Amino acid sequence: MVTASQIKTYHFLPYKYGAELLLDLGRIETLKNYVLDNTLHQVSFYEIVFIEEGSGTFSLDGKVMSITPGTIIFISPGQVRRWEIKDRIKGYTLFFEKDFLHLFFSDELFLYRFQYFHQYSYPTDMMLDESSFGKCLGLLQEIEREFRQIQNDSNHLIRSVLYQLLIVLNRHYAQIYNVQRDTYIHADFYRFRSLLEKKFLENQTVESYTKMLNISAGFLNKICRQFSGLTAQQMIHYKLISEIKKELHKNKSAKEVCYEFGFSDPSNFNRFFKKFTRSTPQQYRKNI
């Protein structure tokens, strides 16, 4: 049985290139011990994986996605994952700490502006056509060239290319999944997303978040629907289901997870989980 303490965590290496640099880029085929790890593991940073060749599956917080050429996978800190490779994978993996962009843009909510990070109601992967995928690879190769000749101002150039890439990816993601692509709608929505990531264990009602944000429930629901297509309560529930799945994926018992997330009794927990997943926590855990 795999327990939470046995799930390894990969951390970022900020001084790999000498001076501190909170972003790295690698070829998947040269990072086998990390990228293609077929045991349960998690990362403490943001990562985007670009698949050029190969096939298999990739599990992220219990959601299994197919790997084919043109696939892009978005990974947020703390998500539990596993690779199952069928044919040899080739491509790029881009990973960075949040401060790499936060310090540059002086915006602690910056990464919450993109639809694909901290996502729990829409997929965390997408497929691009050959032309669009090729343009993304071109930006990655620009970053790769800079890594070959690191200079004092390299971090500024890399930030600018990364910013362009994140915007391009957000546009594609929004178009594919028919969600709002504007990264500068009302700031209270991004604050809500940020608070939800940090406070969901203690706060699972809309009222608790409207108090923290000092706005009305009606206004919060309006901006949530505008950007996510969901009400605030639905976002809270999807986040809760996502975290419950993560804990079940660590082979915790359904009863243990039930009380960990504040449910009054296992029957309420079972009904809530089945409403969103069409299976009981025990069935979900058994399938894992």
XYZ file of C-alpha atoms in Angstrom:
288
model
C 0.000 0.000 0.000
C 1.272 3.472 -0.909
C 0.912 6.047 1.860
C 1.144 9.828 1.673
C 4.568 9.742 3.320
C 5.830 7.311 0.643
C 4.895 9.528 -2.295
C 8.100 11.223 -3.350
C 8.193 14.957 -4.015
C 10.476 16.523 -6.615
C 11.729 19.995 -5.752
C 13.146 22.703 -7.989
C 16.952 23.147 -8.200
C 17.395 26.958 -8.353
C 21.215 26.969 -8.582
C 21.644 24.368 -11.316
C 23.213 26.977 -13.612
C 25.236 28.787 -10.929
C 23.305 31.968 -10.224
C 19.707 31.533 -9.055
C 17.344 30.846 -11.945
C 13.808 29.731 -11.069
C 13.017 28.179 -14.464
C 14.383 25.173 -16.321
C 13.773 23.400 -19.608
C 14.696 19.842 -20.503
C 14.233 17.171 -23.119
C 11.942 14.457 -21.782
C 14.105 11.672 -23.159
C 17.114 12.861 -21.112
C 15.209 13.113 -17.788
C 13.953 9.530 -17.449
C 14.407 9.266 -13.687
C 12.133 12.246 -13.195
C 9.722 12.815 -16.052
C 8.955 9.163 -16.801
C 8.670 8.056 -13.176
C 6.012 5.302 -13.122
C 5.567 5.501 -9.343
C 3.215 7.943 -7.629
C 5.000 11.267 -7.149
C 4.354 15.006 -7.025
C 6.192 18.248 -7.765
C 6.437 21.460 -5.742
C 6.525 23.736 -8.803
C 4.651 24.481 -12.048
C 5.315 22.330 -15.092
C 4.173 22.134 -18.718
C 4.926 18.983 -20.726
C 5.017 18.992 -24.552
C 4.815 15.563 -26.252
C 6.428 15.319 -29.706
C 6.572 11.521 -30.051
C 5.449 8.420 -28.199
C 2.335 7.079 -26.487
C 1.006 5.944 -23.139
C -0.992 7.494 -20.318
C -0.401 10.119 -17.676
C -2.367 10.178 -14.415
C -2.811 13.490 -12.583
C -4.726 13.455 -9.268
C -6.420 10.277 -10.449
C -7.472 11.649 -13.852
C -5.956 9.530 -16.621
C -5.124 11.210 -19.938
C -3.758 9.712 -23.154
C -0.318 10.713 -24.390
C 0.009 11.252 -28.143
C 2.089 13.623 -30.305
C 0.804 17.181 -29.942
C -0.347 16.675 -26.342
C 0.375 19.431 -23.804
C -0.052 18.712 -20.075
C -0.332 21.402 -17.379
C 0.763 20.530 -13.836
C 0.308 22.692 -10.727
C 2.268 22.321 -7.461
C 1.202 19.430 -5.241
C -0.647 17.369 -7.849
C -0.053 13.616 -7.557
C 0.879 11.917 -10.800
C 2.164 8.785 -12.525
C 3.510 7.988 -15.997
C 2.651 4.776 -17.884
C 4.688 4.753 -21.094
C 3.872 2.464 -24.038
C 6.118 3.876 -26.794
C 9.218 5.949 -26.066
C 8.363 9.581 -25.300
C 10.164 12.557 -26.806
C 9.463 16.215 -26.203
C 10.051 19.067 -23.776
C 9.251 19.726 -20.161
C 9.221 23.311 -18.919
C 9.162 23.874 -15.158
C 9.391 26.939 -12.965
C 8.779 28.337 -9.495
C 5.959 30.848 -9.085
C 8.419 33.547 -7.987
C 10.090 33.461 -11.419
C 7.082 35.365 -12.753
C 5.642 36.898 -9.576
C 8.745 38.975 -8.929
C 8.865 40.128 -12.534
C 5.226 41.181 -12.753
C 4.749 42.199 -9.087
C 1.470 40.280 -9.169
C 0.971 37.466 -6.670
C -2.156 36.399 -8.568
C -0.386 36.194 -11.923
C -0.474 32.422 -12.410
C -4.135 32.227 -11.368
C -4.979 34.262 -14.467
C -4.346 31.266 -16.722
C -7.149 28.747 -17.126
C -4.973 25.629 -17.232
C -3.212 25.993 -13.847
C -5.066 25.123 -10.611
C -7.769 23.655 -12.785
C -10.192 21.084 -11.343
C -13.347 21.298 -13.438
C -11.829 21.265 -16.955
C -9.063 19.014 -18.350
C -5.418 19.704 -17.521
C -4.249 18.680 -20.983
C -4.997 19.650 -24.563
C -4.160 18.588 -28.108
C -2.878 21.093 -30.668
C -2.672 20.775 -34.431
C 0.766 20.411 -35.982
C 1.104 24.101 -36.902
C 0.074 25.478 -33.485
C 2.190 22.905 -31.647
C 5.158 23.807 -33.854
C 4.863 27.486 -32.924
C 4.947 26.551 -29.229
C 8.035 24.422 -29.848
C 9.647 27.417 -31.529
C 9.288 29.453 -28.330
C 10.671 26.555 -26.280
C 13.654 26.321 -28.591
C 14.273 30.045 -28.118
C 14.445 29.444 -24.362
C 16.644 26.377 -24.969
C 19.146 28.437 -26.972
C 19.396 30.949 -24.135
C 20.163 28.175 -21.653
C 23.126 27.129 -23.799
C 24.757 30.538 -23.243
C 23.502 31.863 -19.911
C 24.258 35.574 -19.441
C 23.544 38.083 -16.687
C 20.359 39.221 -18.400
C 19.186 35.770 -19.529
C 16.459 35.587 -16.900
C 14.812 38.709 -18.366
C 14.814 37.323 -21.902
C 13.535 33.929 -20.738
C 10.735 35.578 -18.726
C 9.577 37.499 -21.782
C 9.478 34.357 -23.957
C 7.756 32.365 -21.190
C 5.128 35.084 -20.808
C 4.425 34.951 -24.546
C 4.171 31.149 -24.417
C 1.759 31.192 -21.434
C -0.534 33.656 -23.213
C -0.509 31.621 -26.443
C -1.304 28.442 -24.517
C -4.120 30.185 -22.633
C -5.695 31.290 -25.920
C -5.578 27.759 -27.312
C -6.929 26.275 -24.067
C -9.796 28.782 -23.912
C -10.748 28.103 -27.525
C -10.620 24.308 -27.179
C -12.689 24.194 -23.982
C -14.864 27.241 -24.720
C -13.916 29.174 -21.592
C -13.098 32.841 -21.004
C -9.622 33.654 -22.300
C -9.264 37.213 -20.986
C -6.507 37.146 -18.329
C -7.505 40.521 -16.870
C -11.121 40.310 -15.792
C -12.115 41.368 -12.275
C -9.251 40.788 -9.802
C -11.651 39.408 -7.164
C -12.050 36.267 -9.248
C -8.303 35.611 -9.148
C -8.250 36.357 -5.431
C -11.032 33.804 -4.989
C -9.054 31.180 -6.925
C -5.996 31.915 -4.802
C -7.939 31.735 -1.525
C -9.640 28.528 -2.624
C -6.260 26.854 -3.102
C -5.084 27.924 0.337
C -8.240 27.842 2.484
C -10.475 25.083 1.133
C -9.963 22.787 4.121
C -11.259 25.368 6.617
C -13.686 27.197 4.313
C -16.165 25.362 2.096
C -19.024 27.874 1.911
C -19.521 30.811 -0.416
C -20.190 33.055 2.577
C -16.749 32.448 4.084
C -15.055 33.607 0.856
C -17.296 36.629 0.324
C -16.343 37.775 3.827
C -12.627 37.402 3.059
C -13.072 39.253 -0.236
C -15.557 41.799 1.172
C -17.958 41.345 -1.748
C -21.500 40.010 -2.116
C -22.330 36.412 -3.002
C -24.180 37.627 -6.086
C -21.146 39.489 -7.389
C -18.818 36.545 -6.707
C -21.146 34.204 -8.599
C -21.328 36.662 -11.498
C -17.552 36.862 -11.982
C -17.119 33.110 -11.414
C -19.623 32.336 -14.164
C -17.965 34.887 -16.450
C -14.531 33.305 -16.237
C -15.143 29.649 -15.342
C -18.743 28.949 -16.352
C -19.384 27.720 -12.799
C -20.942 29.253 -9.699
C -18.721 29.931 -6.698
C -20.230 26.955 -4.832
C -19.620 24.680 -7.808
C -15.987 25.776 -7.896
C -15.672 24.986 -4.183
C -17.229 21.550 -4.716
C -15.010 20.726 -7.705
C -11.949 21.759 -5.713
C -13.096 19.574 -2.826
C -13.664 16.559 -5.091
C -10.236 17.075 -6.659
C -8.545 17.065 -3.255
C -10.565 14.061 -2.031
C -9.469 12.083 -5.100
C -5.869 13.041 -4.397
C -6.098 11.665 -0.858
C -7.843 8.478 -2.005
C -5.079 8.087 -4.558
C -2.658 7.925 -1.622
C -4.573 4.837 -0.436
C -6.135 6.481 2.575
C -9.375 4.825 3.679
C -12.673 6.463 2.682
C -13.545 6.889 6.365
C -10.230 8.597 7.087
C -10.698 11.002 4.169
C -14.318 11.642 5.175
C -13.382 13.126 8.547
C -10.228 14.791 7.233
C -12.423 16.967 4.981
C -14.969 17.784 7.676
C -17.917 15.601 6.663
C -20.284 14.767 9.538
C -20.527 11.070 8.692
C -19.535 8.569 5.947
C -23.057 8.440 4.434
C -23.000 12.198 3.689
C -19.485 11.835 2.318
C -20.541 8.963 0.047
C -23.540 10.881 -1.316
C -21.445 13.992 -2.015
C -18.698 12.044 -3.774
C -21.109 9.935 -5.843
C -23.019 13.031 -6.984
C -19.902 14.300 -8.779
C -18.162 11.059 -9.777
C -20.990 8.477 -10.109
C -19.026 6.130 -7.858
C -18.549 5.797 -4.123
C -15.185 6.657 -2.537
C -14.651 2.939 -1.898
C -15.285 2.080 -5.569
C -12.994 4.884 -6.704
C -10.239 3.698 -4.354
C -10.674 0.089 -5.522
C -10.316 1.149 -9.175
C -7.062 2.920 -8.326
